[in-house]
Amino acid sequence: MRAEPAAPREALAAIRAPLHATGAEPADAPILQPLNLLLDLAGEAMRARLFIVQAEGGAEACLRPDFTVAIARAHLESGRAEGRYVYEGPAFRASPEADRPEEFVQLGLEMFGGDPLAADVEAASLAWASAAAGGRSDLTLWLGDVGLLGPFIESLSLPAALAARLKRVAGRPRLLAAELTRTERAAPAAGGQLAGLLSGLSETEAAAMLEEVWALAGVEPVGGRGPAEIAARLIRKAEAAAAPALTEDQAMAIRDFMAISATPSEALTCVRELAGRKTKALDAALDAWSARLDGLAVPEDRLRFAPALGHAFDYYDGLTFEVRSEALGDDRPVAVGGRYDGLLARLGGQGGRAVGCMVRPWRAYAGGEA
């Protein structure tokens, strides 16, 4: 496994300082994390990036690719409504590129509860301050918003079922791209005979039918997926095939929205111009962005806005951000973060607010990754 070099002690202390100045509680996470949970939360495409381990007869696990899910679980188990946690330690992700490290240090802060807009501003500002403390002079803070697509879709006056489906896949680029290609002029998507058969059943009934088919065929499923999960995916596939499709104009409006990349003021103007009609939800979302921008402790000439900005993990459902270095390029961010309120409910919580940021110190360090 290729390990990333360590940043010098003084540089690491400077990068660490803004996060620790918040007074957050130190936290850690087990090196081994449950594989199925991470795949359910982050998407199956993440499997290729994980180091998977399994003891004989035991459940599959993976080396910790990130701290967010583990710290969110620990926060929920604490029973507290609010909390702030700072962490530091190695994370592990496989890379097909021979020169990329697969073990690297992450510093981060996770915040639960509080005013969401103020917390968004704080998280993005802290990511910037921590990244900039490493000494690089070529940094830019890129901002996005997974949640902005929902109000934009509402402005297009789509059928309710189609609008709901698009909102569900807003943070999942591959699924959203499939919807955008499935226009009224395109051939209907093929759901498959088995998917169509299962679509009329409840998930429990569909899972039972799958188990019966496997038993008759003498098939043992592999990969850690149970019948309920597989049935749910097949049902969604059948529903996608039968759902209303976008018109060409509607698909183009969404593509243009997803392609926006400009200064924040220019980007927000573009969103208003692309919207199909004026709605309270879209106005409120754009007003919230104006407030965020006013509060950011980041030079205005170092800001860019791209609504479709996403991360490797697709559990983000609101603000997203990346601190990028011109020398390292778009695919090697110095810091990342965002809002993930929905993750708490998916982990079994009763809802709540959550936002966080993570910094790669070796990338932030001016004499580090090149």
PDB file of N, CA and C in Angstrom, residues 143-201:
ATOM      1  N   LEU A 143     -17.640  26.221  -4.428  1.00  0.00           N
ATOM      2  CA  LEU A 143     -18.875  25.994  -3.689  1.00  0.00           C
ATOM      3  C   LEU A 143     -19.907  25.339  -4.587  1.00  0.00           C
ATOM      4  N   GLY A 144     -20.721  24.486  -4.013  1.00  0.00           N
ATOM      5  CA  GLY A 144     -21.823  23.854  -4.744  1.00  0.00           C
ATOM      6  C   GLY A 144     -22.985  23.613  -3.806  1.00  0.00           C
ATOM      7  N   ASP A 145     -24.048  23.008  -4.337  1.00  0.00           N
ATOM      8  CA  ASP A 145     -25.228  22.769  -3.505  1.00  0.00           C
ATOM      9  C   ASP A 145     -26.071  21.669  -4.130  1.00  0.00           C
ATOM     10  N   VAL A 146     -25.988  20.460  -3.545  1.00  0.00           N
ATOM     11  CA  VAL A 146     -26.805  19.343  -4.015  1.00  0.00           C
ATOM     12  C   VAL A 146     -28.294  19.671  -3.852  1.00  0.00           C
ATOM     13  N   GLY A 147     -28.624  20.406  -2.786  1.00  0.00           N
ATOM     14  CA  GLY A 147     -30.021  20.716  -2.503  1.00  0.00           C
ATOM     15  C   GLY A 147     -30.621  21.768  -3.397  1.00  0.00           C
ATOM     16  N   LEU A 148     -29.820  22.494  -4.156  1.00  0.00           N
ATOM     17  CA  LEU A 148     -30.356  23.550  -5.016  1.00  0.00           C
ATOM     18  C   LEU A 148     -31.078  22.988  -6.231  1.00  0.00           C
ATOM     19  N   LEU A 149     -30.733  21.766  -6.630  1.00  0.00           N
ATOM     20  CA  LEU A 149     -31.383  21.178  -7.798  1.00  0.00           C
ATOM     21  C   LEU A 149     -32.874  20.954  -7.548  1.00  0.00           C
ATOM     22  N   GLY A 150     -33.261  20.619  -6.311  1.00  0.00           N
ATOM     23  CA  GLY A 150     -34.667  20.384  -6.004  1.00  0.00           C
ATOM     24  C   GLY A 150     -35.543  21.587  -6.295  1.00  0.00           C
ATOM     25  N   PRO A 151     -35.258  22.765  -5.709  1.00  0.00           N
ATOM     26  CA  PRO A 151     -36.046  23.966  -6.031  1.00  0.00           C
ATOM     27  C   PRO A 151     -35.990  24.336  -7.508  1.00  0.00           C
ATOM     28  N   PHE A 152     -34.832  24.095  -8.153  1.00  0.00           N
ATOM     29  CA  PHE A 152     -34.746  24.393  -9.591  1.00  0.00           C
ATOM     30  C   PHE A 152     -35.698  23.487 -10.381  1.00  0.00           C
ATOM     31  N   ILE A 153     -35.733  22.196 -10.028  1.00  0.00           N
ATOM     32  CA  ILE A 153     -36.639  21.262 -10.699  1.00  0.00           C
ATOM     33  C   ILE A 153     -38.089  21.683 -10.512  1.00  0.00           C
ATOM     34  N   GLU A 154     -38.440  22.160  -9.310  1.00  0.00           N
ATOM     35  CA  GLU A 154     -39.804  22.619  -9.060  1.00  0.00           C
ATOM     36  C   GLU A 154     -40.182  23.763  -9.991  1.00  0.00           C
ATOM     37  N   SER A 155     -39.223  24.579 -10.363  1.00  0.00           N
ATOM     38  CA  SER A 155     -39.527  25.720 -11.241  1.00  0.00           C
ATOM     39  C   SER A 155     -39.845  25.287 -12.668  1.00  0.00           C
ATOM     40  N   LEU A 156     -39.551  24.018 -13.021  1.00  0.00           N
ATOM     41  CA  LEU A 156     -39.772  23.550 -14.395  1.00  0.00           C
ATOM     42  C   LEU A 156     -41.159  22.956 -14.608  1.00  0.00           C
ATOM     43  N   SER A 157     -41.993  22.904 -13.561  1.00  0.00           N
ATOM     44  CA  SER A 157     -43.376  22.403 -13.651  1.00  0.00           C
ATOM     45  C   SER A 157     -43.436  20.989 -14.233  1.00  0.00           C
ATOM     46  N   LEU A 158     -42.639  20.086 -13.686  1.00  0.00           N
ATOM     47  CA  LEU A 158     -42.620  18.698 -14.140  1.00  0.00           C
ATOM     48  C   LEU A 158     -43.745  17.908 -13.479  1.00  0.00           C
ATOM     49  N   PRO A 159     -44.137  16.760 -14.069  1.00  0.00           N
ATOM     50  CA  PRO A 159     -45.067  15.857 -13.375  1.00  0.00           C
ATOM     51  C   PRO A 159     -44.505  15.495 -11.999  1.00  0.00           C
ATOM     52  N   ALA A 160     -45.385  15.377 -11.015  1.00  0.00           N
ATOM     53  CA  ALA A 160     -44.953  15.187  -9.629  1.00  0.00           C
ATOM     54  C   ALA A 160     -44.047  13.971  -9.476  1.00  0.00           C
ATOM     55  N   ALA A 161     -44.401  12.844 -10.131  1.00  0.00           N
ATOM     56  CA  ALA A 161     -43.611  11.620  -9.985  1.00  0.00           C
ATOM     57  C   ALA A 161     -42.210  11.804 -10.564  1.00  0.00           C
ATOM     58  N   LEU A 162     -42.108  12.484 -11.695  1.00  0.00           N
ATOM     59  CA  LEU A 162     -40.811  12.711 -12.323  1.00  0.00           C
ATOM     60  C   LEU A 162     -39.971  13.671 -11.490  1.00  0.00           C
ATOM     61  N   ALA A 163     -40.598  14.736 -10.989  1.00  0.00           N
ATOM     62  CA  ALA A 163     -39.870  15.694 -10.155  1.00  0.00           C
ATOM     63  C   ALA A 163     -39.322  15.012  -8.906  1.00  0.00           C
ATOM     64  N   ALA A 164     -40.135  14.155  -8.281  1.00  0.00           N
ATOM     65  CA  ALA A 164     -39.699  13.455  -7.071  1.00  0.00           C
ATOM     66  C   ALA A 164     -38.522  12.538  -7.370  1.00  0.00           C
ATOM     67  N   ARG A 165     -38.580  11.861  -8.509  1.00  0.00           N
ATOM     68  CA  ARG A 165     -37.490  10.936  -8.862  1.00  0.00           C
ATOM     69  C   ARG A 165     -36.191  11.706  -9.116  1.00  0.00           C
ATOM     70  N   LEU A 166     -36.265  12.826  -9.804  1.00  0.00           N
ATOM     71  CA  LEU A 166     -35.072  13.615 -10.076  1.00  0.00           C
ATOM     72  C   LEU A 166     -34.455  14.148  -8.779  1.00  0.00           C
ATOM     73  N   LYS A 167     -35.300  14.548  -7.843  1.00  0.00           N
ATOM     74  CA  LYS A 167     -34.783  15.026  -6.556  1.00  0.00           C
ATOM     75  C   LYS A 167     -34.069  13.918  -5.802  1.00  0.00           C
ATOM     76  N   ARG A 168     -34.594  12.685  -5.906  1.00  0.00           N
ATOM     77  CA  ARG A 168     -33.974  11.575  -5.189  1.00  0.00           C
ATOM     78  C   ARG A 168     -32.567  11.275  -5.699  1.00  0.00           C
ATOM     79  N   VAL A 169     -32.316  11.529  -6.981  1.00  0.00           N
ATOM     80  CA  VAL A 169     -30.997  11.206  -7.551  1.00  0.00           C
ATOM     81  C   VAL A 169     -30.132  12.447  -7.722  1.00  0.00           C
ATOM     82  N   ALA A 170     -30.549  13.565  -7.100  1.00  0.00           N
ATOM     83  CA  ALA A 170     -29.826  14.831  -7.289  1.00  0.00           C
ATOM     84  C   ALA A 170     -28.347  14.718  -6.938  1.00  0.00           C
ATOM     85  N   GLY A 171     -28.015  13.968  -5.899  1.00  0.00           N
ATOM     86  CA  GLY A 171     -26.620  13.851  -5.484  1.00  0.00           C
ATOM     87  C   GLY A 171     -25.903  12.650  -6.048  1.00  0.00           C
ATOM     88  N   ARG A 172     -26.504  11.980  -7.030  1.00  0.00           N
ATOM     89  CA  ARG A 172     -25.906  10.760  -7.589  1.00  0.00           C
ATOM     90  C   ARG A 172     -25.735  10.956  -9.101  1.00  0.00           C
ATOM     91  N   PRO A 173     -24.588  11.462  -9.529  1.00  0.00           N
ATOM     92  CA  PRO A 173     -24.385  11.875 -10.920  1.00  0.00           C
ATOM     93  C   PRO A 173     -24.737  10.814 -11.958  1.00  0.00           C
ATOM     94  N   ARG A 174     -24.379   9.546 -11.695  1.00  0.00           N
ATOM     95  CA  ARG A 174     -24.643   8.508 -12.697  1.00  0.00           C
ATOM     96  C   ARG A 174     -26.147   8.320 -12.909  1.00  0.00           C
ATOM     97  N   LEU A 175     -26.918   8.280 -11.828  1.00  0.00           N
ATOM     98  CA  LEU A 175     -28.363   8.091 -11.943  1.00  0.00           C
ATOM     99  C   LEU A 175     -29.032   9.317 -12.549  1.00  0.00           C
ATOM    100  N   LEU A 176     -28.551  10.496 -12.185  1.00  0.00           N
ATOM    101  CA  LEU A 176     -29.119  11.711 -12.765  1.00  0.00           C
ATOM    102  C   LEU A 176     -28.848  11.776 -14.263  1.00  0.00           C
ATOM    103  N   ALA A 177     -27.642  11.401 -14.673  1.00  0.00           N
ATOM    104  CA  ALA A 177     -27.313  11.397 -16.104  1.00  0.00           C
ATOM    105  C   ALA A 177     -28.233  10.454 -16.864  1.00  0.00           C
ATOM    106  N   ALA A 178     -28.574   9.312 -16.270  1.00  0.00           N
ATOM    107  CA  ALA A 178     -29.478   8.363 -16.921  1.00  0.00           C
ATOM    108  C   ALA A 178     -30.858   8.990 -17.122  1.00  0.00           C
ATOM    109  N   GLU A 179     -31.332   9.746 -16.141  1.00  0.00           N
ATOM    110  CA  GLU A 179     -32.629  10.411 -16.276  1.00  0.00           C
ATOM    111  C   GLU A 179     -32.594  11.465 -17.381  1.00  0.00           C
ATOM    112  N   LEU A 180     -31.482  12.173 -17.502  1.00  0.00           N
ATOM    113  CA  LEU A 180     -31.385  13.236 -18.497  1.00  0.00           C
ATOM    114  C   LEU A 180     -31.303  12.680 -19.920  1.00  0.00           C
ATOM    115  N   THR A 181     -30.861  11.451 -20.074  1.00  0.00           N
ATOM    116  CA  THR A 181     -30.827  10.849 -21.407  1.00  0.00           C
ATOM    117  C   THR A 181     -32.153  10.173 -21.753  1.00  0.00           C
ATOM    118  N   ARG A 182     -33.010   9.962 -20.741  1.00  0.00           N
ATOM    119  CA  ARG A 182     -34.276   9.274 -20.968  1.00  0.00           C
ATOM    120  C   ARG A 182     -35.372  10.307 -21.245  1.00  0.00           C
ATOM    121  N   THR A 183     -35.239  11.013 -22.355  1.00  0.00           N
ATOM    122  CA  THR A 183     -36.227  12.029 -22.720  1.00  0.00           C
ATOM    123  C   THR A 183     -37.376  11.394 -23.492  1.00  0.00           C
ATOM    124  N   GLU A 184     -38.388  12.209 -23.782  1.00  0.00           N
ATOM    125  CA  GLU A 184     -39.568  11.699 -24.498  1.00  0.00           C
ATOM    126  C   GLU A 184     -39.210  11.145 -25.872  1.00  0.00           C
ATOM    127  N   ARG A 185     -38.152  11.661 -26.481  1.00  0.00           N
ATOM    128  CA  ARG A 185     -37.766  11.187 -27.817  1.00  0.00           C
ATOM    129  C   ARG A 185     -36.916   9.927 -27.757  1.00  0.00           C
ATOM    130  N   ALA A 186     -36.354   9.665 -26.583  1.00  0.00           N
ATOM    131  CA  ALA A 186     -35.483   8.487 -26.449  1.00  0.00           C
ATOM    132  C   ALA A 186     -36.320   7.232 -26.299  1.00  0.00           C
ATOM    133  N   ALA A 187     -35.713   6.094 -26.615  1.00  0.00           N
ATOM    134  CA  ALA A 187     -36.409   4.817 -26.441  1.00  0.00           C
ATOM    135  C   ALA A 187     -36.643   4.569 -24.968  1.00  0.00           C
ATOM    136  N   PRO A 188     -37.769   3.993 -24.590  1.00  0.00           N
ATOM    137  CA  PRO A 188     -38.036   3.715 -23.177  1.00  0.00           C
ATOM    138  C   PRO A 188     -36.960   2.809 -22.592  1.00  0.00           C
ATOM    139  N   ALA A 189     -36.622   3.081 -21.321  1.00  0.00           N
ATOM    140  CA  ALA A 189     -35.620   2.246 -20.654  1.00  0.00           C
ATOM    141  C   ALA A 189     -36.173   0.855 -20.425  1.00  0.00           C
ATOM    142  N   ALA A 190     -35.320  -0.121 -20.589  1.00  0.00           N
ATOM    143  CA  ALA A 190     -35.756  -1.502 -20.390  1.00  0.00           C
ATOM    144  C   ALA A 190     -35.591  -1.882 -18.931  1.00  0.00           C
ATOM    145  N   GLY A 191     -36.682  -2.192 -18.285  1.00  0.00           N
ATOM    146  CA  GLY A 191     -36.602  -2.550 -16.873  1.00  0.00           C
ATOM    147  C   GLY A 191     -36.252  -4.000 -16.673  1.00  0.00           C
ATOM    148  N   GLY A 192     -36.464  -4.839 -17.700  1.00  0.00           N
ATOM    149  CA  GLY A 192     -36.203  -6.262 -17.562  1.00  0.00           C
ATOM    150  C   GLY A 192     -37.430  -6.993 -17.049  1.00  0.00           C
ATOM    151  N   GLN A 193     -37.605  -8.249 -17.456  1.00  0.00           N
ATOM    152  CA  GLN A 193     -38.807  -9.002 -17.078  1.00  0.00           C
ATOM    153  C   GLN A 193     -38.873  -9.231 -15.572  1.00  0.00           C
ATOM    154  N   LEU A 194     -37.751  -9.582 -14.961  1.00  0.00           N
ATOM    155  CA  LEU A 194     -37.769  -9.828 -13.526  1.00  0.00           C
ATOM    156  C   LEU A 194     -38.087  -8.552 -12.759  1.00  0.00           C
ATOM    157  N   ALA A 195     -37.498  -7.433 -13.183  1.00  0.00           N
ATOM    158  CA  ALA A 195     -37.778  -6.165 -12.520  1.00  0.00           C
ATOM    159  C   ALA A 195     -39.257  -5.816 -12.637  1.00  0.00           C
ATOM    160  N   GLY A 196     -39.817  -6.023 -13.832  1.00  0.00           N
ATOM    161  CA  GLY A 196     -41.236  -5.737 -14.024  1.00  0.00           C
ATOM    162  C   GLY A 196     -42.128  -6.620 -13.167  1.00  0.00           C
ATOM    163  N   LEU A 197     -41.754  -7.887 -13.026  1.00  0.00           N
ATOM    164  CA  LEU A 197     -42.536  -8.813 -12.212  1.00  0.00           C
ATOM    165  C   LEU A 197     -42.514  -8.409 -10.743  1.00  0.00           C
ATOM    166  N   LEU A 198     -41.357  -7.998 -10.257  1.00  0.00           N
ATOM    167  CA  LEU A 198     -41.223  -7.631  -8.849  1.00  0.00           C
ATOM    168  C   LEU A 198     -41.855  -6.286  -8.524  1.00  0.00           C
ATOM    169  N   SER A 199     -42.016  -5.421  -9.531  1.00  0.00           N
ATOM    170  CA  SER A 199     -42.471  -4.058  -9.268  1.00  0.00           C
ATOM    171  C   SER A 199     -43.878  -4.002  -8.692  1.00  0.00           C
ATOM    172  N   GLY A 200     -44.665  -5.035  -8.894  1.00  0.00           N
ATOM    173  CA  GLY A 200     -46.015  -5.027  -8.346  1.00  0.00           C
ATOM    174  C   GLY A 200     -46.100  -5.563  -6.933  1.00  0.00           C
ATOM    175  N   LEU A 201     -44.971  -5.941  -6.343  1.00  0.00           N
ATOM    176  CA  LEU A 201     -44.945  -6.551  -5.020  1.00  0.00           C
ATOM    177  C   LEU A 201     -44.355  -5.589  -3.993  1.00  0.00           C
TER     178      LEU A 201
END
